[in-house]
Amino acid sequence: MTLNAELHAFYTARQQQIPADIRQIMQRAGQELANSGQADRALAVGAQAPLFHLPSAAGNPVSLANLVKTGPVVLTFYRGAWCPYCNIALRALQQHHDEITARGAHLVAVSPQVPDETLSLAEKHQLAFSVLSDVGSDTAKQYGLAFDLPDDLAAVYDKLGFDLQRVNGGHPRTLPLPATYVIDRDGVIRWAFVDADYTKRAEPAAVLAALDALG
């Protein structure tokens, strides 16, 4: 099963568990985000990847400038440990981590959560790659990915107990679009996946193919 087939199956099962009024709010917010065109305005192939210097889940700083010195980078943005779709996507990347590193590439994941929260995610899933903390979503903003939740959806997330005020370090409404980039050693984006629909993610097979295309 592909990653997106797994995500779709999860989505279908989950919809049956969500009350109709909450489903309506989620669907309307998702449609508004898609209609905004933000995904089309995010950084794309050929752009210079903005540099970042972010703390890992273990508190160690990781910089893009240092990573690309030794190989290409697979950079993935996700919403947070509270998002089950993100957890499924990160597990899929973990399953392909050896294949990514065999191609000389580094895999890093970025979320707006504070380091303590990303650490729990890394421990939970035993991720072998760096999970970085972009509190305030400054890096996501540079990539054109950051957006603010509408009031009614933010209220739904509060009701569901996601507590974004705490896990995002006082920035509860700002999240990134799901995105994955393959960045070459010159810091140029050579492959990109960006989607306003958080239930869709980059297929690991496509990421591997993009790395192979770098030669």
Short mmCIF file of C-alpha atoms in Angstrom, two decimals:
data_model
loop_
_atom_site.label_atom_id
_atom_site.label_comp_id
_atom_site.label_asym_id
_atom_site.label_seq_id
_atom_site.Cartn_x
_atom_site.Cartn_y
_atom_site.Cartn_z
CA MET A 1 0.00 0.00 0.00
CA THR A 2 1.29 3.46 -0.86
CA LEU A 3 1.51 6.14 1.80
CA ASN A 4 -1.37 8.12 0.34
CA ALA A 5 -3.54 5.02 0.09
CA GLU A 6 -2.88 4.43 3.80
CA LEU A 7 -3.71 8.06 4.57
CA HIS A 8 -6.93 7.88 2.57
CA ALA A 9 -8.01 4.71 4.36
CA PHE A 10 -7.34 6.39 7.71
CA TYR A 11 -9.25 9.49 6.61
CA THR A 12 -12.26 7.45 5.52
CA ALA A 13 -12.41 5.59 8.84
CA ARG A 14 -11.87 8.75 10.88
CA GLN A 15 -14.66 10.69 9.16
CA GLN A 16 -17.18 8.26 10.59
CA GLN A 17 -16.00 9.12 14.12
CA ILE A 18 -16.18 12.92 13.80
CA PRO A 19 -19.49 14.71 14.53
CA ALA A 20 -21.14 16.25 11.48
CA ASP A 21 -20.84 19.85 12.72
CA ILE A 22 -17.10 19.48 13.30
CA ARG A 23 -16.65 17.76 9.94
CA GLN A 24 -18.36 20.70 8.28
CA ILE A 25 -16.02 23.22 9.91
CA MET A 26 -12.95 21.17 8.93
CA GLN A 27 -14.10 20.73 5.36
CA ARG A 28 -14.95 24.40 4.92
CA ALA A 29 -11.58 25.51 6.33
CA GLY A 30 -9.79 23.05 4.09
CA GLN A 31 -11.62 24.29 1.01
CA GLU A 32 -10.89 27.92 1.88
CA LEU A 33 -7.19 27.13 2.28
CA ALA A 34 -7.15 25.31 -1.05
CA ASN A 35 -8.97 28.21 -2.73
CA SER A 36 -6.47 30.70 -1.31
CA GLY A 37 -3.81 29.41 -3.71
CA GLN A 38 -1.15 29.38 -1.03
CA ALA A 39 0.18 25.98 -2.08
CA ASP A 40 0.86 27.41 -5.55
CA ARG A 41 2.72 30.36 -4.03
CA ALA A 42 5.01 28.26 -1.85
CA LEU A 43 8.62 27.82 -2.92
CA ALA A 44 8.96 25.48 -5.88
CA VAL A 45 11.59 23.74 -7.98
CA GLY A 46 14.44 26.01 -8.97
CA ALA A 47 14.21 28.30 -5.94
CA GLN A 48 17.09 28.77 -3.56
CA ALA A 49 16.15 27.07 -0.31
CA PRO A 50 16.10 29.55 2.59
CA LEU A 51 18.72 28.68 5.17
CA PHE A 52 17.65 27.74 8.67
CA HIS A 53 19.30 27.10 12.01
CA LEU A 54 16.86 25.22 14.24
CA PRO A 55 17.09 23.15 17.44
CA SER A 56 16.55 19.43 17.18
CA ALA A 57 14.35 17.40 19.52
CA ALA A 58 17.49 16.79 21.58
CA GLY A 59 18.20 20.52 21.72
CA ASN A 60 21.14 20.42 19.29
CA PRO A 61 21.21 23.09 16.56
CA VAL A 62 20.92 21.89 12.96
CA SER A 63 21.62 24.17 10.00
CA LEU A 64 20.79 23.66 6.35
CA ALA A 65 24.09 25.25 5.35
CA ASN A 66 26.01 22.54 7.17
CA LEU A 67 23.80 19.72 5.91
CA VAL A 68 24.19 20.51 2.21
CA LYS A 69 27.98 20.56 2.55
CA THR A 70 27.95 16.77 2.72
CA GLY A 71 24.93 15.81 0.62
CA PRO A 72 21.43 16.63 -0.58
CA VAL A 73 18.68 17.22 1.96
CA VAL A 74 15.15 15.87 2.17
CA LEU A 75 13.27 18.52 4.14
CA THR A 76 9.73 17.77 5.27
CA PHE A 77 7.35 20.11 7.10
CA TYR A 78 4.58 18.66 9.27
CA ARG A 79 1.89 20.08 11.55
CA GLY A 80 2.77 18.35 14.82
CA ALA A 81 2.74 15.22 16.93
CA TRP A 82 -1.00 15.75 17.56
CA CYS A 83 -1.74 15.18 13.85
CA PRO A 84 -2.26 11.48 13.06
CA TYR A 85 -1.66 12.06 9.36
CA CYS A 86 1.74 13.54 10.20
CA ASN A 87 2.59 10.52 12.35
CA ILE A 88 1.71 8.14 9.52
CA ALA A 89 3.82 10.16 7.06
CA LEU A 90 6.81 10.33 9.38
CA ARG A 91 6.67 6.59 10.01
CA ALA A 92 6.69 6.05 6.24
CA LEU A 93 9.78 8.22 5.88
CA GLN A 94 11.42 6.34 8.74
CA GLN A 95 10.80 3.08 6.87
CA HIS A 96 12.74 4.52 3.91
CA HIS A 97 15.42 6.26 5.94
CA ASP A 98 18.13 3.74 5.07
CA GLU A 99 17.37 4.13 1.37
CA ILE A 100 17.58 7.92 1.70
CA THR A 101 20.90 7.86 3.52
CA ALA A 102 22.25 5.24 1.09
CA ARG A 103 21.91 7.94 -1.55
CA GLY A 104 24.07 10.26 0.55
CA ALA A 105 21.14 12.43 1.61
CA HIS A 106 20.07 13.84 4.97
CA LEU A 107 16.44 13.66 6.13
CA VAL A 108 15.10 16.32 8.48
CA ALA A 109 11.55 17.07 9.61
CA VAL A 110 10.34 20.48 10.82
CA SER A 111 7.27 21.36 12.88
CA PRO A 112 6.17 24.46 14.82
CA GLN A 113 6.26 22.56 18.10
CA VAL A 114 8.59 23.36 20.97
CA PRO A 115 11.58 20.97 21.30
CA ASP A 116 10.09 19.09 24.27
CA GLU A 117 7.07 18.13 22.19
CA THR A 118 9.10 17.05 19.15
CA LEU A 119 11.25 14.93 21.44
CA SER A 120 8.22 12.94 22.57
CA LEU A 121 7.38 12.30 18.93
CA ALA A 122 10.91 11.14 18.13
CA GLU A 123 10.93 8.82 21.13
CA LYS A 124 7.47 7.49 20.35
CA HIS A 125 8.29 6.53 16.79
CA GLN A 126 12.04 5.96 17.27
CA LEU A 127 12.85 8.22 14.38
CA ALA A 128 16.42 7.98 13.14
CA PHE A 129 16.37 11.42 11.53
CA SER A 130 16.45 14.90 13.07
CA VAL A 131 13.13 16.43 14.13
CA LEU A 132 13.50 20.22 14.29
CA SER A 133 11.54 22.87 16.15
CA ASP A 134 10.38 25.94 14.22
CA VAL A 135 8.53 27.81 16.98
CA GLY A 136 6.70 30.76 15.48
CA SER A 137 6.96 29.12 12.02
CA ASP A 138 9.60 31.61 10.82
CA THR A 139 11.22 28.98 8.62
CA ALA A 140 7.87 27.79 7.29
CA LYS A 141 7.06 31.42 6.44
CA GLN A 142 10.26 31.73 4.41
CA TYR A 143 9.21 28.69 2.38
CA GLY A 144 5.74 30.17 1.88
CA LEU A 145 4.05 27.43 3.90
CA ALA A 146 2.80 29.09 7.09
CA PHE A 147 -0.88 29.95 7.46
CA ASP A 148 -3.23 30.83 10.32
CA LEU A 149 -6.16 28.63 11.30
CA PRO A 150 -9.58 30.31 11.08
CA ASP A 151 -11.26 31.00 14.41
CA ASP A 152 -13.84 28.23 14.18
CA LEU A 153 -11.27 25.55 13.29
CA ALA A 154 -8.91 26.76 16.04
CA ALA A 155 -11.83 26.36 18.47
CA VAL A 156 -12.41 22.82 17.20
CA TYR A 157 -8.76 21.92 17.76
CA ASP A 158 -9.01 23.29 21.29
CA LYS A 159 -12.14 21.22 21.86
CA LEU A 160 -10.33 18.13 20.61
CA GLY A 161 -7.58 18.73 23.17
CA PHE A 162 -4.67 19.45 20.81
CA ASP A 163 -3.51 22.35 23.06
CA LEU A 164 -1.63 24.16 20.31
CA GLN A 165 -1.07 27.13 22.63
CA ARG A 166 1.26 24.96 24.70
CA VAL A 167 2.87 22.68 22.12
CA ASN A 168 3.52 25.53 19.67
CA GLY A 169 5.06 27.79 22.27
CA GLY A 170 2.41 30.50 22.26
CA HIS A 171 1.70 30.41 18.52
CA PRO A 172 -1.46 28.30 18.54
CA ARG A 173 -2.98 29.28 15.21
CA THR A 174 0.01 29.14 12.84
CA LEU A 175 0.73 25.85 11.05
CA PRO A 176 2.66 24.85 7.91
CA LEU A 177 1.19 23.32 4.81
CA PRO A 178 2.42 19.73 4.48
CA ALA A 179 5.49 19.93 2.23
CA THR A 180 8.56 17.96 1.29
CA TYR A 181 11.55 19.32 -0.59
CA VAL A 182 14.64 17.71 -2.09
CA ILE A 183 17.46 20.24 -1.92
CA ASP A 184 20.77 19.73 -3.74
CA ARG A 185 24.25 20.51 -2.44
CA ASP A 186 24.07 24.00 -3.93
CA GLY A 187 21.01 24.69 -1.78
CA VAL A 188 18.61 24.67 -4.75
CA ILE A 189 15.21 23.00 -4.55
CA ARG A 190 15.19 20.22 -7.13
CA TRP A 191 11.90 18.52 -6.23
CA ALA A 192 8.90 19.73 -4.26
CA PHE A 193 5.62 18.46 -2.91
CA VAL A 194 3.25 21.02 -1.37
CA ASP A 195 -0.46 20.45 -0.76
CA ALA A 196 -3.09 22.43 1.11
CA ASP A 197 -4.76 19.11 2.00
CA TYR A 198 -3.14 17.79 5.17
CA THR A 199 -4.39 14.28 4.40
CA LYS A 200 -2.00 14.07 1.41
CA ARG A 201 1.78 13.72 1.67
CA ALA A 202 4.83 13.12 -0.49
CA GLU A 203 5.28 9.49 -1.44
CA PRO A 204 8.64 8.11 -0.24
CA ALA A 205 9.11 6.43 -3.62
CA ALA A 206 8.84 9.83 -5.32
CA VAL A 207 11.40 11.27 -2.90
CA LEU A 208 13.82 8.45 -3.70
CA ALA A 209 13.29 8.97 -7.41
CA ALA A 210 14.04 12.68 -6.98
CA LEU A 211 17.28 11.87 -5.18
CA ASP A 212 18.24 9.44 -7.95
CA ALA A 213 17.60 12.17 -10.52
CA LEU A 214 20.22 14.35 -8.86
CA GLY A 215 22.83 11.91 -10.10
#
